[in-house]
Coordinates of C-alpha atoms in Angstrom, one line a residue:
M836 CA 0.0 0.0 0.0
T837 CA 1.4 3.4 -1.0
P838 CA 1.2 6.4 1.3
I839 CA -1.6 7.9 -0.7
Q840 CA -3.5 4.6 -0.8
Y841 CA -3.2 4.5 3.0
C842 CA -4.6 8.0 3.3
Y843 CA -7.6 7.1 1.1
E844 CA -8.3 4.0 3.2
K845 CA -8.0 6.1 6.4
V846 CA -10.5 8.7 5.2
K847 CA -12.8 6.1 3.7
T848 CA -13.3 4.3 7.0
S849 CA -14.1 7.6 8.8
K850 CA -17.2 8.0 6.7
S851 CA -16.8 11.8 6.9
N852 CA -19.2 14.3 5.3
F853 CA -16.1 16.1 3.9
T854 CA -15.4 13.4 1.3
W855 CA -18.6 14.3 -0.6
A856 CA -17.0 17.5 -1.8
F857 CA -13.9 15.9 -3.2
Y858 CA -15.5 14.6 -6.3
F859 CA -15.3 18.0 -8.0
L860 CA -11.5 18.3 -7.7
S861 CA -8.6 17.5 -9.9
Q862 CA -6.6 14.4 -8.9
D863 CA -3.7 16.4 -7.4
R864 CA -6.0 18.6 -5.2
R865 CA -8.1 15.6 -4.2
D866 CA -5.0 13.7 -3.1
A867 CA -3.7 16.7 -1.1
L868 CA -7.0 17.1 0.7
I869 CA -7.3 13.4 1.3
S870 CA -3.8 13.4 2.8
L871 CA -4.7 16.4 5.0
Y872 CA -7.9 14.8 6.3
A873 CA -6.1 11.5 6.9
F874 CA -3.7 13.4 9.2
C875 CA -6.8 14.9 11.0
R876 CA -8.2 11.4 11.4
E877 CA -4.9 10.0 12.8
I878 CA -4.5 12.6 15.5
D879 CA -8.3 12.7 16.3
D880 CA -8.1 8.9 16.8
I881 CA -5.5 9.5 19.6
V882 CA -8.1 11.3 21.7
D883 CA -11.0 8.9 20.8
E884 CA -9.2 5.6 21.2
T885 CA -6.3 6.1 23.7
L886 CA -7.6 5.7 27.3
E887 CA -4.3 6.4 29.2
L888 CA -3.4 10.1 29.3
E889 CA 0.3 9.5 29.4
V890 CA 0.1 7.3 26.3
A891 CA -2.0 9.8 24.4
T892 CA 0.3 12.6 25.3
A893 CA 3.3 10.6 24.1
K894 CA 1.5 10.0 20.8
I895 CA 0.8 13.7 20.4
N896 CA 4.4 14.5 21.1
W897 CA 5.5 11.8 18.5
W898 CA 3.3 13.6 15.9
K899 CA 4.8 16.9 16.8
A900 CA 8.3 15.4 16.1
E901 CA 6.9 13.9 12.9
I902 CA 5.7 17.2 11.7
N903 CA 9.2 18.6 12.3
R904 CA 10.6 15.6 10.3
L905 CA 8.0 16.3 7.5
F906 CA 9.2 19.9 7.1
H907 CA 12.8 18.7 7.1
E908 CA 11.7 16.2 4.4
T909 CA 12.3 13.0 6.4
P910 CA 8.8 11.8 7.3
Q911 CA 8.3 8.3 8.7
H912 CA 4.5 7.8 8.7
P913 CA 2.5 7.1 5.5
V914 CA 0.3 10.2 6.0
T915 CA 3.2 12.6 6.3
K916 CA 5.0 10.8 3.4
S917 CA 1.9 11.6 1.4
L918 CA 1.8 15.2 2.6
L919 CA 5.4 15.8 1.8
K920 CA 4.7 16.6 -1.9
F921 CA 1.8 18.9 -1.1
I922 CA 3.3 21.1 1.6
H923 CA 5.6 22.5 -1.1
I924 CA 3.0 22.7 -3.9
Y925 CA 0.4 24.5 -1.8
E926 CA 2.7 26.3 0.6
L927 CA 1.3 24.6 3.7
N928 CA 2.7 26.1 6.9
E929 CA 4.2 23.9 9.6
A930 CA 2.6 26.1 12.4
Y931 CA -0.9 25.1 11.3
F932 CA -0.1 21.4 11.8
I933 CA 1.2 22.2 15.3
E934 CA -1.9 24.2 16.0
M935 CA -4.0 21.1 15.2
L936 CA -2.0 19.0 17.6
D937 CA -2.3 21.7 20.2
G938 CA -6.1 21.3 19.7
M939 CA -5.8 17.6 20.4
E940 CA -3.9 18.4 23.5
M941 CA -6.7 20.6 24.7
D942 CA -9.0 17.5 24.4
L943 CA -6.6 15.6 26.6
K944 CA -6.4 18.3 29.2
F945 CA -10.0 19.6 29.3
N946 CA -13.4 18.0 29.2
R947 CA -15.2 21.3 30.0
Y948 CA -14.9 24.9 28.7
E949 CA -15.6 27.8 31.0
N950 CA -16.7 30.2 28.3
F951 CA -17.0 30.6 24.5
K952 CA -13.6 32.4 24.3
Q953 CA -12.0 29.2 25.4
L954 CA -14.2 27.0 23.2
Q955 CA -13.5 29.2 20.2
L956 CA -9.7 28.7 20.5
Y957 CA -10.4 25.0 20.6
C958 CA -12.6 25.2 17.5
Y959 CA -10.0 27.3 15.7
R960 CA -7.3 24.7 16.3
V961 CA -9.2 21.6 15.4
A962 CA -11.3 23.0 12.6
G963 CA -10.5 26.6 11.6
V964 CA -6.9 25.7 10.8
V965 CA -8.1 22.8 8.7
G966 CA -10.3 25.2 6.8
I967 CA -7.4 27.5 6.2
L968 CA -5.2 24.7 4.9
S969 CA -8.0 23.4 2.7
V970 CA -8.4 26.9 1.2
K971 CA -4.7 26.9 0.3
I972 CA -5.1 23.5 -1.4
L973 CA -8.2 24.6 -3.3
G974 CA -6.6 27.8 -4.4
F975 CA -7.4 31.5 -3.8
K976 CA -6.4 35.0 -4.9
N977 CA -7.8 37.2 -2.2
Q978 CA -6.4 37.1 1.4
A979 CA -10.0 37.6 2.7
T980 CA -10.7 34.0 1.7
L981 CA -8.6 32.9 4.7
K982 CA -11.0 34.8 6.9
Y983 CA -13.9 32.9 5.2
A984 CA -12.1 29.6 5.9
H985 CA -11.6 30.5 9.6
D986 CA -15.3 31.3 10.2
L987 CA -16.5 28.3 8.2
G988 CA -14.2 25.9 10.1
I989 CA -15.6 27.2 13.4
A990 CA -19.2 26.9 12.1
L991 CA -18.5 23.3 11.1
Q992 CA -17.1 22.5 14.5
L993 CA -19.9 24.1 16.4
T994 CA -22.3 22.0 14.3
N995 CA -20.4 18.9 15.3
I996 CA -20.7 19.9 19.0
I997 CA -24.4 20.5 18.7
R998 CA -25.0 17.2 16.9
D999 CA -22.8 15.2 19.2
V1000 CA -23.8 16.7 22.6
G1001 CA -25.2 13.3 23.8
E1002 CA -22.3 11.3 22.4
D1003 CA -19.8 13.6 24.1
A1004 CA -21.7 13.4 27.4
R1005 CA -21.2 9.6 27.3
K1006 CA -17.5 10.3 27.3
N1007 CA -17.9 12.8 30.2
R1008 CA -17.3 15.7 27.8
I1009 CA -19.3 18.9 27.7
Y1010 CA -18.3 21.3 24.9
I1011 CA -21.1 23.8 25.6
P1012 CA -19.6 26.6 27.7
L1013 CA -20.3 26.3 31.4
D1014 CA -21.2 29.9 31.8
E1015 CA -23.9 29.4 29.3
L1016 CA -25.2 26.3 31.1
K1017 CA -25.6 28.5 34.1
E1018 CA -27.2 31.3 32.1
F1019 CA -29.9 28.9 30.8
S1020 CA -30.3 27.1 34.1
V1021 CA -29.0 23.8 32.9
S1022 CA -26.7 21.7 35.2
E1023 CA -23.8 19.5 34.0
D1024 CA -25.6 16.6 35.7
E1025 CA -28.7 17.1 33.5
I1026 CA -26.5 16.7 30.4
L1027 CA -24.6 13.8 31.8
K1028 CA -27.8 12.0 32.7
F1029 CA -29.4 12.9 29.3
K1030 CA -32.4 14.8 30.8
E1031 CA -34.3 16.8 28.2
S1032 CA -36.0 20.0 29.3
N1033 CA -37.2 23.4 28.1
H1034 CA -34.2 25.0 29.6
L1035 CA -31.9 22.7 27.6
S1036 CA -33.9 23.4 24.5
N1037 CA -33.3 27.1 24.9
L1038 CA -29.6 26.5 25.5
M1039 CA -29.4 24.5 22.3
F1040 CA -31.2 27.1 20.3
H1041 CA -28.6 29.6 21.6
Q1042 CA -25.8 27.3 20.3
I1043 CA -27.5 26.9 16.9
A1044 CA -28.0 30.7 16.6
R1045 CA -24.2 31.2 17.2
A1046 CA -23.3 28.6 14.6
E1047 CA -25.7 30.3 12.1
V1048 CA -23.9 33.6 12.6
F1049 CA -20.5 31.9 11.8
Y1050 CA -21.9 30.4 8.6
K1051 CA -23.4 33.7 7.5
N1052 CA -20.2 35.6 8.3
A1053 CA -18.1 33.0 6.4
Y1054 CA -20.2 33.2 3.2
Q1055 CA -20.1 37.0 3.4
K1056 CA -16.3 37.1 3.7
L1057 CA -15.7 34.9 0.6
P1058 CA -14.6 37.2 -2.3
K1059 CA -16.4 36.7 -5.6
E1060 CA -13.2 35.9 -7.4
D1061 CA -12.5 32.9 -5.2
I1062 CA -16.0 31.3 -5.3
N1063 CA -15.2 29.0 -8.1
P1064 CA -12.1 27.3 -6.6
Q1065 CA -13.8 27.2 -3.2
I1066 CA -17.0 25.4 -4.3
P1067 CA -15.9 22.1 -2.6
G1068 CA -15.6 24.0 0.7
L1069 CA -18.9 25.6 0.1
I1070 CA -20.4 22.2 -0.4
M1071 CA -19.0 21.0 2.9
G1072 CA -20.5 24.1 4.5
K1073 CA -23.9 23.6 3.0
I1074 CA -24.1 19.9 4.1
Y1075 CA -23.3 20.8 7.7
E1076 CA -25.5 23.9 7.6
T1077 CA -28.4 21.7 6.3
L1078 CA -27.7 19.3 9.2
L1079 CA -27.9 22.2 11.6
L1080 CA -31.2 23.2 10.2
E1081 CA -32.5 19.7 10.6
I1082 CA -31.6 19.8 14.3
K1083 CA -33.2 23.2 14.6
R1084 CA -36.5 22.0 13.0
D1085 CA -36.6 19.0 15.3
K1086 CA -36.4 19.5 19.0
P1087 CA -32.7 20.4 19.5
E1088 CA -32.5 19.1 23.0
Q1089 CA -33.1 15.6 21.5
T1090 CA -29.5 15.5 20.4
L1091 CA -28.8 14.3 23.9
N1092 CA -30.4 11.0 23.1
H1093 CA -30.5 11.0 19.3
K1094 CA -27.8 11.7 16.7
V1095 CA -29.3 13.5 13.7
L1096 CA -27.8 12.4 10.3
L1097 CA -28.6 13.4 6.8
P1098 CA -29.5 10.5 4.5
P1099 CA -27.3 10.1 1.4
F1100 CA -30.0 11.3 -1.1
R1101 CA -30.4 14.5 0.9
K1102 CA -26.7 15.1 0.7
V1103 CA -26.7 14.6 -3.0
L1104 CA -29.5 17.2 -3.4
V1105 CA -27.5 19.7 -1.3
I1106 CA -24.4 19.1 -3.2
L1107 CA -26.0 19.5 -6.6
A1108 CA -27.9 22.7 -5.6
C1109 CA -24.7 24.2 -4.1
F1110 CA -22.5 23.3 -7.0
F1111 CA -24.8 24.7 -9.7
K1112 CA -25.8 27.8 -7.8
N1113 CA -22.2 28.8 -7.1
K1114 CA -20.9 27.7 -10.5
F1115 CA -23.5 29.9 -12.2
Y1116 CA -22.8 32.8 -9.8
A1117 CA -19.0 32.5 -10.4
L1118 CA -19.4 32.5 -14.1
S1119 CA -21.8 35.4 -14.2
N1120 CA -19.5 37.8 -12.2

């Protein structure tokens, strides 16, 4: 198995929504994004699958050393071997990869966030940075597109947090800021015991409203000249935004006990609508 084959297999087994957008890319850009998301899966698995803190910390430190090797052109892992070609082609910065690993360290150190400022830093590291690197791979002319990527990445991560609130609670993790739990009269114990309530519903609507603002801000920051190359990222955004709307239409507090998913046919409809709308808009401007 070649390094890029390893990356494709890694991403395939993750069943991520992100892969739906890759079909519109050239082979080189697709391989680059697959390599990037395989890296994300590798480090994310450390937090999800390693029970011992010391072992998980050692793995994160190994990956930090591996990123250093990558940027000195001596990578050892199949994922970084695959990335080696692309860090030069697309000018991917070493600091961004370290930021992602710092985000994973936050998951090891914290299972609660006191306020949104703390949570936003986490979202930036584990998703905003991925968005910025993705933009670099997809191609852009205007620096404002990096701000679009930042906000879209945070919007995607906030959607994940809303969708997975029950799943995270089963791991004793609460990503909703504690000061907001207090503001809406929801206790940690209620979340950890999966108790649905009107207070929780109001809290979840507040989280949804914040994510909606990040989606709106992201789309507004994307310059017209960069819409065409960024269509795959817009597709990712629209899939997750549609998922967020599904949660909003349902009772959002039910995410404690039920994980909302979009069926494949619905994703296909979202993809086609987003592709043709933005393609037409890009060509007409």
